[in-house]
Backbone as a ProteinNet text record, in pm:
[ID]
protein_1_A
[PRIMARY]
MGVGLLLAGFIVIIFGLTVVKVTRGDYEPPLGEASE
[TERTIARY]
-8310.4	-8222.3	-8090.1	-8053.8	-7930.3	-7811.9	-7695.3	-7572.6	-7557	-7598.4	-7589.3	-7669	-7788	-7872.1	-7805.7	-7747.3	-7678.6	-7559	-7483	-7366.6	-7409.6	-7517.1	-7567.5	-7607.2	-7673.7	-7713.6	-7593.1	-7489.5	-7367.4	-7301	-7295.3	-7235.3	-7313.4	-7446.8	-7530.2	-7502.6	-7487.6	-7459.9	-7325.2	-7222	-7088.7	-7090	-7154.5	-7162.1	-7235.4	-7344.2	-7421.2	-7338.7	-7265.1	-7181.5	-7073.2	-7015.8	-6911.7	-6968.3	-7086.4	-7149.1	-7175.9	-7224.4	-7252.4	-7124.2	-7016.3	-6889.2	-6839.2	-6849.4	-6801.7	-6884.7	-7016.4	-7103.1	-7084.2	-7043.2	-7017.5	-6878.6	-6797.2	-6661.5	-6571	-6607.7	-6535.1	-6444.3	-6435.6	-6369.3	-6218.7	-6166.9	-6022.8	-5993	-5876.9	-5841.9	-5841.4	-5895.2	-5899.2	-5759.3	-5741.9	-5610.7	-5606.5	-5701.7	-5703.7	-5791.4	-5849.4	-5939.8	-6072	-6180.2	-6312.5	-6344.9	-6361.3	-6396.3	-6532.4	-6618.1	-6753.7	-6751
-2811.2	-2913.9	-2911.1	-3024.6	-3031.7	-3064.5	-3031.8	-3062.5	-3213.4	-3287.2	-3433.5	-3490.9	-3434.9	-3483	-3455.4	-3337.3	-3301.1	-3392.9	-3418	-3506.2	-3647.6	-3694.9	-3829.1	-3840.4	-3738.7	-3739.4	-3743.3	-3667.4	-3664.6	-3801.4	-3866.4	-3999.7	-4099.3	-4090.2	-4181.6	-4165	-4041.2	-4014.6	-4074.1	-4048.2	-4100.4	-4252.7	-4311.2	-4456.9	-4515.5	-4451	-4498.4	-4496.9	-4388.5	-4378.7	-4486	-4512	-4614.1	-4751.5	-4782.1	-4911.8	-4929.2	-4824.5	-4831.5	-4859.2	-4790.3	-4810.8	-4953	-5005.5	-5140.8	-5243.6	-5226.2	-5324	-5320.6	-5207	-5195.9	-5246	-5277.1	-5323.1	-5209.1	-5088	-4968.2	-4916.6	-4994.9	-4941.5	-4928	-4810.2	-4787.2	-4716.4	-4739.7	-4669.3	-4519.1	-4441.9	-4296.1	-4237.6	-4143.7	-4083.1	-3941.8	-3906.7	-3773.6	-3677.3	-3723.6	-3639	-3711.3	-3637.3	-3696.7	-3698.5	-3817.4	-3828.8	-3894.9	-3838.1	-3892.2	-4012.5
2580	2521.8	2596.5	2653.8	2731.7	2643.5	2694.2	2620.2	2607.1	2709.7	2705.4	2589.1	2566.4	2456.9	2322.8	2309	2185.7	2161.9	2267.8	2257.6	2221.4	2282.9	2253.5	2106.6	2054.2	1913.9	1821.9	1856.8	1777.4	1775.9	1892.4	1902.1	1817.2	1821.8	1743.1	1594.2	1548.9	1407.2	1367.1	1447	1416.6	1418	1519	1529.5	1409.2	1369.2	1254.7	1126.8	1104.1	984.5	985.8	1103.3	1115	1082.7	1134.9	1108.9	960.2	895.2	751.6	674.1	709.7	639.6	658.7	781.1	808.9	733.6	733.1	667.7	516.5	462.8	319.1	283.5	382.9	357.4	316.3	356.2	315.6	425.9	534.1	653.4	634.2	673.9	678.5	809.6	868.3	991.9	969	1062.6	1046.5	1036.6	944.4	922.1	976.7	1063.2	1122.3	1045.3	934.1	857.2	841.2	848.2	830.1	681.2	626.6	484.6	474	393.3	379.2	287.8
[MASK]
++++++++++++++++++++++++++++++++++++

């Protein structure tokens, strides 16, 4: 397992969570803390 693959998976997860928040109308600018 390469580091690139791990990084790609991490990006996909973050991107997916962002899309879900936007589609739910829950989007707020990040304040430096990760909130679920």
